[in-house]
mmCIF file of C-alpha atoms in Angstrom:
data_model
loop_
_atom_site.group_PDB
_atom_site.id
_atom_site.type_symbol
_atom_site.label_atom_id
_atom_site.label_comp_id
_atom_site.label_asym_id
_atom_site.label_seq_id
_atom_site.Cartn_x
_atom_site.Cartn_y
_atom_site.Cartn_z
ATOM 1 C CA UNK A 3 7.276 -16.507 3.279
ATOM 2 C CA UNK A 4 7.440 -16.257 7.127
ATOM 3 C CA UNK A 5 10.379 -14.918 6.555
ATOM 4 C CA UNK A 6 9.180 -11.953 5.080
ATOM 5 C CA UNK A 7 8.160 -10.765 8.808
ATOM 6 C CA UNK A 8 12.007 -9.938 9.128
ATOM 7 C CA UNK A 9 13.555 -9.545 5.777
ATOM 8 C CA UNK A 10 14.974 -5.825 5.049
ATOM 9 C CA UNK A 11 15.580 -7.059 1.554
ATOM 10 C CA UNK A 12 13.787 -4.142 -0.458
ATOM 11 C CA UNK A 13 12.992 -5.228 -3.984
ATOM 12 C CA UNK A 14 12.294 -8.922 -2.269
ATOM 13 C CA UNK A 15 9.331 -6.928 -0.111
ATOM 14 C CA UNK A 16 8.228 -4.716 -3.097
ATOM 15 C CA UNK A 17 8.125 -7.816 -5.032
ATOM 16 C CA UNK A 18 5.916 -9.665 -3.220
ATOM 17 C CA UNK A 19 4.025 -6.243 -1.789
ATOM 18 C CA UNK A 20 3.300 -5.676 -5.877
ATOM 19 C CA UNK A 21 1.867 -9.173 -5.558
ATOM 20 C CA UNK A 22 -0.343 -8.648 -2.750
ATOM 21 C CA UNK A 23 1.499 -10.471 -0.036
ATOM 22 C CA UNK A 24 0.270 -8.384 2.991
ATOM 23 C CA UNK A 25 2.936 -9.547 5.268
ATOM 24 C CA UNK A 26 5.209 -7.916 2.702
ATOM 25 C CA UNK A 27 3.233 -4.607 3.153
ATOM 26 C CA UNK A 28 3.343 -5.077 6.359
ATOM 27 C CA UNK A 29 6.923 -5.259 7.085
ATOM 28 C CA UNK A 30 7.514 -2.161 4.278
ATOM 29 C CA UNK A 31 5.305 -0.213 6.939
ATOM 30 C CA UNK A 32 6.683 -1.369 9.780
ATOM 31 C CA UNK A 33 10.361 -0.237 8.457
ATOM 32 C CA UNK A 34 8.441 3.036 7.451
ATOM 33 C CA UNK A 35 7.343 3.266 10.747
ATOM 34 C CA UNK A 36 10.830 2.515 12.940
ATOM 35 C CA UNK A 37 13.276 4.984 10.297
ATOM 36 C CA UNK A 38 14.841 1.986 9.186
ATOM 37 C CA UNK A 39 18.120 3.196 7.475
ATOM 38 C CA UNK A 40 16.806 1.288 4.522
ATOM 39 C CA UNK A 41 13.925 3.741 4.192
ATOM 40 C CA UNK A 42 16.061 5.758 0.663
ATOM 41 C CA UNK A 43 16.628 2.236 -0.766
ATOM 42 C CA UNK A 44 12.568 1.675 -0.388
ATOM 43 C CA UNK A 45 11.747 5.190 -1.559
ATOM 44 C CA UNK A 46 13.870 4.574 -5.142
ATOM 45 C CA UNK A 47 12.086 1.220 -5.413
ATOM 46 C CA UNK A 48 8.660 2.986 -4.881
ATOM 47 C CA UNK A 49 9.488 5.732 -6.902
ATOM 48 C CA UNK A 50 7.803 4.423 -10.292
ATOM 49 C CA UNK A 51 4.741 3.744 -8.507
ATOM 50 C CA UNK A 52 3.670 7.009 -7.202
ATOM 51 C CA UNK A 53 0.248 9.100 -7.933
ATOM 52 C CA UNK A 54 -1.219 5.459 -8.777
ATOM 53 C CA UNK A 55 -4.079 5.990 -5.766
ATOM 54 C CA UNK A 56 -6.470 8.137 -5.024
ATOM 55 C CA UNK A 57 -5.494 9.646 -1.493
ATOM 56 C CA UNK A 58 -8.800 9.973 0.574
ATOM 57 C CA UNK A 59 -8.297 11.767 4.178
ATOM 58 C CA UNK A 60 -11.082 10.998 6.397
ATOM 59 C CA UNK A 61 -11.494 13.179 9.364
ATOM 60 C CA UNK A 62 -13.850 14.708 12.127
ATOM 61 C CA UNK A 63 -14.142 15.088 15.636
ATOM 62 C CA UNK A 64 -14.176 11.538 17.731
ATOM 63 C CA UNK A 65 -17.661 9.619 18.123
ATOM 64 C CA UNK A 66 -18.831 11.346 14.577
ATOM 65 C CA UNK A 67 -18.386 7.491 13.149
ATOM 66 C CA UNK A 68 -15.178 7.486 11.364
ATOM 67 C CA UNK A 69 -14.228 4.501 11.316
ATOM 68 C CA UNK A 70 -17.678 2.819 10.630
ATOM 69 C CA UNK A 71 -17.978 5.077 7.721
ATOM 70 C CA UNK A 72 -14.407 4.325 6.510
ATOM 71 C CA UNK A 73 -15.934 0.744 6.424
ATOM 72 C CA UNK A 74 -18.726 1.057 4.547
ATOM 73 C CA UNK A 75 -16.378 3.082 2.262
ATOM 74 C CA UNK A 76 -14.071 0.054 1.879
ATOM 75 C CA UNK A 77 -17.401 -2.188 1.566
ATOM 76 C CA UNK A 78 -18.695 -0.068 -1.334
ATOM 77 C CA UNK A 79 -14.993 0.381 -3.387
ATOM 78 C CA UNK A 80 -14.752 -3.528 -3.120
ATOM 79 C CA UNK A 81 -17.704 -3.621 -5.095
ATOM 80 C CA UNK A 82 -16.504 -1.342 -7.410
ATOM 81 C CA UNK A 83 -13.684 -3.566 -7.840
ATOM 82 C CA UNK A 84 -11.137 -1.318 -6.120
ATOM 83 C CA UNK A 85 -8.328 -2.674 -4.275
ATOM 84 C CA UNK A 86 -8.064 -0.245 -1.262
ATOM 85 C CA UNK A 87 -5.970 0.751 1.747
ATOM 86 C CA UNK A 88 -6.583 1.791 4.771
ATOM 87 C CA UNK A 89 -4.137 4.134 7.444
ATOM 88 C CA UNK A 90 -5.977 4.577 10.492
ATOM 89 C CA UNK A 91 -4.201 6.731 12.742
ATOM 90 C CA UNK A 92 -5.004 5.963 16.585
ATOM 91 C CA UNK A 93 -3.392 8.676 19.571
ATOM 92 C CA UNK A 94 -0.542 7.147 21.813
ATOM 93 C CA UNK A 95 0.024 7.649 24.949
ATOM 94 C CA UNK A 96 2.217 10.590 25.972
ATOM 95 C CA UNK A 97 3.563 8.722 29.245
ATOM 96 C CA UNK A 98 4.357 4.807 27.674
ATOM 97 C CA UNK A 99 4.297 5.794 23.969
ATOM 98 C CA UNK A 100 1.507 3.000 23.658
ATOM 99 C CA UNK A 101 -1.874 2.893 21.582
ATOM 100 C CA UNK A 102 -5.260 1.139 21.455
ATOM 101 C CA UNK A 103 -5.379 0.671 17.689
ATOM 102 C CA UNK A 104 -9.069 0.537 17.741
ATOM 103 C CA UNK A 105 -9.911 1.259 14.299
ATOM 104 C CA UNK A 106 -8.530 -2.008 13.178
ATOM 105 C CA UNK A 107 -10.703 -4.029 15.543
ATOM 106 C CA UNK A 108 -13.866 -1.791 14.019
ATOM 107 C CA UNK A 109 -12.792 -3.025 10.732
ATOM 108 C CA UNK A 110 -12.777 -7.002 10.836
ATOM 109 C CA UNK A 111 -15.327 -7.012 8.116
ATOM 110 C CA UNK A 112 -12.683 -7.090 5.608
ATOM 111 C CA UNK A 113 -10.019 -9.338 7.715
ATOM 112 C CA UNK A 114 -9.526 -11.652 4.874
ATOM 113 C CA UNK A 115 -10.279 -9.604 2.096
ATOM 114 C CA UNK A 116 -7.306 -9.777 0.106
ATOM 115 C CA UNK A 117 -7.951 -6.494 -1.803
ATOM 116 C CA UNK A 118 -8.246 -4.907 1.328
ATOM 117 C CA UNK A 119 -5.446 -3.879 3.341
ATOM 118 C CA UNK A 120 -5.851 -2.044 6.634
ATOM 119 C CA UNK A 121 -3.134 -0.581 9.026
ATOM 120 C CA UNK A 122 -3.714 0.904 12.159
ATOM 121 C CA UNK A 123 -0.305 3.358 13.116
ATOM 122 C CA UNK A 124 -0.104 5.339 16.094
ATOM 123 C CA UNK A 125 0.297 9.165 15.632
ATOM 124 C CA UNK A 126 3.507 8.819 18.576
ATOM 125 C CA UNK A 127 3.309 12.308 19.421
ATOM 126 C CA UNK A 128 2.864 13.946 15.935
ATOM 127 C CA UNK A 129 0.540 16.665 16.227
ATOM 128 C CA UNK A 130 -2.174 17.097 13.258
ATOM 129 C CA UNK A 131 -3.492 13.876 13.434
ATOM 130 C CA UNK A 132 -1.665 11.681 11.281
ATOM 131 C CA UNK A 133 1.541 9.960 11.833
ATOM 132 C CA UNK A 134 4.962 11.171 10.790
ATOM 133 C CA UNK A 135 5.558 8.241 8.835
ATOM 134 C CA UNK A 136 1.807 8.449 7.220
ATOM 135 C CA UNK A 137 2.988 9.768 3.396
ATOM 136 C CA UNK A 138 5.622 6.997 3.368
ATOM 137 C CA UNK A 139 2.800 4.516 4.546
ATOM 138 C CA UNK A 140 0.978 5.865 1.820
ATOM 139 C CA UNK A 141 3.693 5.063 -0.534
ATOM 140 C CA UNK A 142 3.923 1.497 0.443
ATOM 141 C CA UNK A 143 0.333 0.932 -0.054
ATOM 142 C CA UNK A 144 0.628 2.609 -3.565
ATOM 143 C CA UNK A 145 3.465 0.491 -4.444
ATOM 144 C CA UNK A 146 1.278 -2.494 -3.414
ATOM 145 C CA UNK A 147 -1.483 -1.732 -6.001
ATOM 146 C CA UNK A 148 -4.083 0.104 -4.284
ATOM 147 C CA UNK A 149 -6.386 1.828 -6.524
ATOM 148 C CA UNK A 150 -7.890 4.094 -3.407
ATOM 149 C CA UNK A 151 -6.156 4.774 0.254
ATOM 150 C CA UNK A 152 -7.752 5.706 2.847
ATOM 151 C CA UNK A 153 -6.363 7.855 5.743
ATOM 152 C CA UNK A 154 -8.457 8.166 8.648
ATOM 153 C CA UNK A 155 -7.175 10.803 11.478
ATOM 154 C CA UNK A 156 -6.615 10.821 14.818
ATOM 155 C CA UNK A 157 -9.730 12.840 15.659
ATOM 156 C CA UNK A 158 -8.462 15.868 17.497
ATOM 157 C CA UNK A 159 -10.618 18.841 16.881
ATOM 158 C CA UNK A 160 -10.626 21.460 14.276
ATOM 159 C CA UNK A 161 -6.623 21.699 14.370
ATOM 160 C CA UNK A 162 -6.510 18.702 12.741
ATOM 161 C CA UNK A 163 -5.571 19.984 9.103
ATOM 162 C CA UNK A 164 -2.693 18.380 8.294
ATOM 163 C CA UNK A 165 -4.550 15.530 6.383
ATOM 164 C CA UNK A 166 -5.621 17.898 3.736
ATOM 165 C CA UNK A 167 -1.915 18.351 2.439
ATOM 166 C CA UNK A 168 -1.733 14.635 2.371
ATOM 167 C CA UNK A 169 -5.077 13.879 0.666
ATOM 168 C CA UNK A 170 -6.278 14.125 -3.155
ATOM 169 C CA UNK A 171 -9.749 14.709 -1.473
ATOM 170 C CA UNK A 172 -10.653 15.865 2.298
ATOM 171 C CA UNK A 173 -13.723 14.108 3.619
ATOM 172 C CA UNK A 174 -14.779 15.878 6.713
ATOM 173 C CA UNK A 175 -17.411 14.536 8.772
ATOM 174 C CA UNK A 176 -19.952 16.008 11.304
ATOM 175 C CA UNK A 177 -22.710 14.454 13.466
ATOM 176 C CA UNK A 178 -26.066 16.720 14.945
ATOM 177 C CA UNK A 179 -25.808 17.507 18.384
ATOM 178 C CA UNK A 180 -21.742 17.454 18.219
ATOM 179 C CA UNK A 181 -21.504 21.471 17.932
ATOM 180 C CA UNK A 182 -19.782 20.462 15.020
ATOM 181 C CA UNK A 183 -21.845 23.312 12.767
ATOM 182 C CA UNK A 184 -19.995 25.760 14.871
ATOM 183 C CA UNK A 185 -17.228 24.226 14.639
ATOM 184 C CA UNK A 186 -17.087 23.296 10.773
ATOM 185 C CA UNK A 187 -17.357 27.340 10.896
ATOM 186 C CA UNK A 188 -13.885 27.781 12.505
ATOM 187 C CA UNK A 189 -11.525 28.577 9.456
ATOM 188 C CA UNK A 190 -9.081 25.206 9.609
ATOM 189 C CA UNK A 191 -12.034 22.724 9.308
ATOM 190 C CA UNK A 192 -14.096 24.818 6.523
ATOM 191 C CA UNK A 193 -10.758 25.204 4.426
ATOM 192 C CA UNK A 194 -9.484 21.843 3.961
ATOM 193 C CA UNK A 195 -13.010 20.086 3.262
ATOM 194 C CA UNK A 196 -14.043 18.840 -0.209
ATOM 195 C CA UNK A 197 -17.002 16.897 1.105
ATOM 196 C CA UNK A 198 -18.991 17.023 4.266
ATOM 197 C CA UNK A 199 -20.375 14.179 5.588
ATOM 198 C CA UNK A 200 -23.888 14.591 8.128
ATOM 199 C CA UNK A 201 -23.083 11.129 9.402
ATOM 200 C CA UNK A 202 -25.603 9.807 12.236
ATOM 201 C CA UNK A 203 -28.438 12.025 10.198
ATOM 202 C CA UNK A 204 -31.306 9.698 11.817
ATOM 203 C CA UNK A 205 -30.903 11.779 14.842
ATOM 204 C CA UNK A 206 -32.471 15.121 15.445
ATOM 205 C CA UNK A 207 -31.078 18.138 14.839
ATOM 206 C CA UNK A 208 -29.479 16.720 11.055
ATOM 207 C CA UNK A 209 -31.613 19.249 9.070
ATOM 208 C CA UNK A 210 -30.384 21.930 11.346
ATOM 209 C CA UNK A 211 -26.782 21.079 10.953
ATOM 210 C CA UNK A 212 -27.403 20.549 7.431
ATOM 211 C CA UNK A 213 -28.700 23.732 6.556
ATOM 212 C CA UNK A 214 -25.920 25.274 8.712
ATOM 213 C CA UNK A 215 -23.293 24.009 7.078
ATOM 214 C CA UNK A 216 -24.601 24.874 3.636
ATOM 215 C CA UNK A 217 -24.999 28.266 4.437
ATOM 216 C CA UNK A 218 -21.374 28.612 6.220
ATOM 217 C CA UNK A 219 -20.313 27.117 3.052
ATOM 218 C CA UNK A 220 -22.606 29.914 0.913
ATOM 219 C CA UNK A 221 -20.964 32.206 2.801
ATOM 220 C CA UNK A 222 -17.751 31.680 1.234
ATOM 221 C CA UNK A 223 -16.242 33.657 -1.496
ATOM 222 C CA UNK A 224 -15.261 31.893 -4.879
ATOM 223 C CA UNK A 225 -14.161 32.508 -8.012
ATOM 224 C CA UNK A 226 -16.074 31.164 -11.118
ATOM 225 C CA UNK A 227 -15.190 27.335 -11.720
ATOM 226 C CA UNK A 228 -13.976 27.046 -7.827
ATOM 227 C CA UNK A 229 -15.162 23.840 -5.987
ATOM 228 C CA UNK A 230 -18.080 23.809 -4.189
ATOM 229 C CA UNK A 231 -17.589 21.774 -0.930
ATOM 230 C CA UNK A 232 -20.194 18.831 -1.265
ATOM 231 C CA UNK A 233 -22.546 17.910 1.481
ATOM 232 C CA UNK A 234 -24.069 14.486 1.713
ATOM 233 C CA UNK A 235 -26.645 12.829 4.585
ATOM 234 C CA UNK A 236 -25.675 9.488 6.148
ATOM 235 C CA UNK A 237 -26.318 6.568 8.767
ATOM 236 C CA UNK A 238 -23.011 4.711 7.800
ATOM 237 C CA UNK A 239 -24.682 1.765 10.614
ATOM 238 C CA UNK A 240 -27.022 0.955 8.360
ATOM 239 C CA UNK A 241 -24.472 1.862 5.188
ATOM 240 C CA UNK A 242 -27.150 4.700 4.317
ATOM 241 C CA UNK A 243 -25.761 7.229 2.307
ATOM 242 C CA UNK A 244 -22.628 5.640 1.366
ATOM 243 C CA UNK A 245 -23.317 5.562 -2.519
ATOM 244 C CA UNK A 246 -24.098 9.168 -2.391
ATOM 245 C CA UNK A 247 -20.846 10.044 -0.301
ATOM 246 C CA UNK A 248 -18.911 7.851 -2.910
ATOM 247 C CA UNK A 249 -20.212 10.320 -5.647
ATOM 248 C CA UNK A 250 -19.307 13.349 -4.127
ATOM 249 C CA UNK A 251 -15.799 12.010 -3.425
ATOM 250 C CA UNK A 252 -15.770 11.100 -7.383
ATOM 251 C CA UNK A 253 -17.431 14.240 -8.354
ATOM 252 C CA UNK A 254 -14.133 16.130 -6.827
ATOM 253 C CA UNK A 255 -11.622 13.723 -8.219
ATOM 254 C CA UNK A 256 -13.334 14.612 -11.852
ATOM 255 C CA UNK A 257 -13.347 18.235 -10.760
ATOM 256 C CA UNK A 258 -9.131 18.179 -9.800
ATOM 257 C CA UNK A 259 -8.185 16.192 -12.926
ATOM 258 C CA UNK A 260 -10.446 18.803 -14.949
ATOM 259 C CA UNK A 261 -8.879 21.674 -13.586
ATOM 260 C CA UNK A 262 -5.326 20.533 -12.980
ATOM 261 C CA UNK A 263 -6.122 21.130 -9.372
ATOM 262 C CA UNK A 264 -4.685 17.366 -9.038
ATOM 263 C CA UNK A 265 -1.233 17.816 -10.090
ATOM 264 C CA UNK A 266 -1.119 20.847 -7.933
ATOM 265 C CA UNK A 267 -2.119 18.918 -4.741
ATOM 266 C CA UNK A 268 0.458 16.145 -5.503
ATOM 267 C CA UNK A 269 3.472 18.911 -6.183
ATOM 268 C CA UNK A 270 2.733 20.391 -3.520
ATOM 269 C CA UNK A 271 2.188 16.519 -0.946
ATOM 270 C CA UNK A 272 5.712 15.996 -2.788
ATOM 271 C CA UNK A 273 7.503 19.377 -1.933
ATOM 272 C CA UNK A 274 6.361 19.274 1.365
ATOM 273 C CA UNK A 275 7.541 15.280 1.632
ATOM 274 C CA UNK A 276 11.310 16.373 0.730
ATOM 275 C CA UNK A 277 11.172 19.517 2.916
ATOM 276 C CA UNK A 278 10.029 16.787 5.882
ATOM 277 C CA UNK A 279 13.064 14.505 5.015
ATOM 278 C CA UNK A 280 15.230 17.791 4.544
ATOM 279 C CA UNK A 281 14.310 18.665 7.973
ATOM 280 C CA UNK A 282 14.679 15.447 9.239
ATOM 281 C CA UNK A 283 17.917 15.145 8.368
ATOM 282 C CA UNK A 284 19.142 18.595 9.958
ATOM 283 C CA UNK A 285 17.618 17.974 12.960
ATOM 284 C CA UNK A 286 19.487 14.501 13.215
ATOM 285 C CA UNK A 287 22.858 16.678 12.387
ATOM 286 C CA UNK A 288 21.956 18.903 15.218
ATOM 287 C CA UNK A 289 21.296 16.087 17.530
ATOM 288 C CA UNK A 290 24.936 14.548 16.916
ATOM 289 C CA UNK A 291 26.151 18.763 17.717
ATOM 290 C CA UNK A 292 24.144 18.217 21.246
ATOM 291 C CA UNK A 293 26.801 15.569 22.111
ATOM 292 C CA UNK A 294 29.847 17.893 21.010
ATOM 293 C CA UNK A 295 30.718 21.173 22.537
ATOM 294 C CA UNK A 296 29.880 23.538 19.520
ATOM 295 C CA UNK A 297 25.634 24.343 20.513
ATOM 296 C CA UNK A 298 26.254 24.492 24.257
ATOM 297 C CA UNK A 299 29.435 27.086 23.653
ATOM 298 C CA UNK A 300 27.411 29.013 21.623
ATOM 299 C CA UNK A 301 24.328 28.838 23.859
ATOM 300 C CA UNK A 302 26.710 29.749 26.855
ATOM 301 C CA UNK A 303 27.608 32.972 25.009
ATOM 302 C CA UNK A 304 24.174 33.837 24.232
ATOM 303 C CA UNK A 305 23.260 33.696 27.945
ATOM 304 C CA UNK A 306 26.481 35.613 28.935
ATOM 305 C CA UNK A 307 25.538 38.315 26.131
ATOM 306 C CA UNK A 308 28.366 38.049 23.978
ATOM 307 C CA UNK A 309 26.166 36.940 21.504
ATOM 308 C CA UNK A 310 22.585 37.060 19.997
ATOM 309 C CA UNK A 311 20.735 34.105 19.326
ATOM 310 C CA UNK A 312 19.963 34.829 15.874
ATOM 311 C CA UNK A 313 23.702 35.070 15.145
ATOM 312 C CA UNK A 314 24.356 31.945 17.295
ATOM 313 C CA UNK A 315 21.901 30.062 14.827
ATOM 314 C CA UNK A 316 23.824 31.348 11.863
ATOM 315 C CA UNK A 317 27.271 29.696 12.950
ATOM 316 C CA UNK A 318 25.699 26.623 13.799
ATOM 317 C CA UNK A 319 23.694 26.670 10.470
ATOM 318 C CA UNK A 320 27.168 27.339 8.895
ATOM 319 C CA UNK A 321 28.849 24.286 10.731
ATOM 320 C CA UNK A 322 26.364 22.429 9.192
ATOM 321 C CA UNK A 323 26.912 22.843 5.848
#
């Protein structure tokens, strides 16, 4: 099985991924992670397993207890019977690349838990606060059998938004004495949340972000039928509050599979998953131009003026295709 560590024989890994083997997941991520050129071969033998999960994204501003409340979280789905993944997406370094992938070390509760499976990736640059490679990750872990995933952000501020077009549900949380009820007013954080979170709501000033955030969210304008953001009170420390944030979180999965909100989310994760790979795929095209002579021609005759760059962009575009 050791082998496993190494092995870039697809169905082998999905095989034994399928069977819980967390090496196996390991090694799918890791390829995930480096762009191995086996990554198509992995996405066809994923394919069948897709929209299997519950995607959860977990976010907030750091030191609002992330982490400790994505435990308890894990704690509480166990007992459910849930198997359940967990992405937690730590910053790197923007002068070595490296990362202290902390949120792993938070989590040692569930070390040998074998219906728990936790990953810590760093975000390498990616702005948004998730990975590049997160929805793939996310596809491993669904191909492994996980009922629920997890995806806990980087923890940026309230430009971190890209988690909502990667999650089912969008958990945001806030702590009193954060500024985070001015912050939860700022349109990116109060448009991708599903359910707040007051974690750390032993300290003063929760009843004051609580009724803040409930009348930012009042303030609102809905349609009849339109989700409601939730907003639930806890002390994840002392796992307070964690069976009433689970209930909110199911509330909205019974509200998107009652209004077809669901299917939306995932066509939309999906079309925005092939237009990343699209993308991906151009820019590696234009890359392999860099090393010719057709992009620095054309950019010499943009800045001699014989051309525009808009035109410029056009022939390259066309050399492309």
């Amino acid at each position: 099985m050791s082998s496993l560590r190494r092995s870039r024989d697809i169905p082998l890994l999905v095989e034994h991924a399928r069977d819980g083997d967390p090496r196996a997941v390991a090694r799918l991520i890791t390829l995930v992670e480096t762009g191995d050129e086996t990554l198509p071969e992995m996405a066809v033998a994923l394919a069948s397993y897709a929209g299997r999960a519950r995607i959860v994204g977990v976010t907030g501003s750091p030191g609002v207890g992330k982490s400790t409340t994505t435990n308890e979280l894990v704690r509480a789905l166990r007992k459910q019977g849930h198997r359940v993944g967990v992405l937690a997406v730590d910053p790197s370094s923007p002068f070595s690349g490296g990362a202290i992938l902390g949120d792993r070390v938070r989590m040692q509760d569930h070390a040998t838990d074998p219906g728990v499976y936790i990953r810590s990736m760093s975000n390498r640059g990616h702005l948004g606060g998730l990975s590049a490679a997160t929805p793939q990750a996310v596809r491993v872990l669904e191909g492994a059998g996980c009922d629920v995933v997890l995806v806990e952000t980087v923890g940026v501020g309230q430009a971190e938004v890209e988690v909502a077009s990667l999650a089912d549900t969008t958990m945001v949380l806030l702590a009193p004495g954060m500024g985070d009820a001015i912050q939860a007013v700022k349109a990116g954080i109060l448009e991708i949340a599903d359910v707040f979170v007051i974690n750390k709501a032993d300290r003063d000033g929760a009843d004051a972000t609580y009724r803040d955030i409930q009348g930012m969210i009042g303030l609102a304008d809905r349609g009849p039928g339109e989700w409601r953001p939730q907003v639930v009170r806890a002390v994840a420390s002392r796992a307070e509050g964690i069976d009433e944030t689970l209930a909110a979180l199911d509330k909205h999965h019974a509200w998107l599979t009652a209004h077809g909100e669901l299917d939306r989310r995932r066509a939309a994760r999906a079309a925005a998953e092939v237009e990343a790979i699209a993308l991906g795929a151009v820019r590696a095209r234009l890359s392999a131009l860099r090393g010719g002579t057709a992009l620095t021609d054309l950019a010499a005759e943009v800045v001699a003026g014989r051309r525009d760059p808009y035109s410029a962009a056009a022939s390259l575009l066309e050399s492309l295709s």
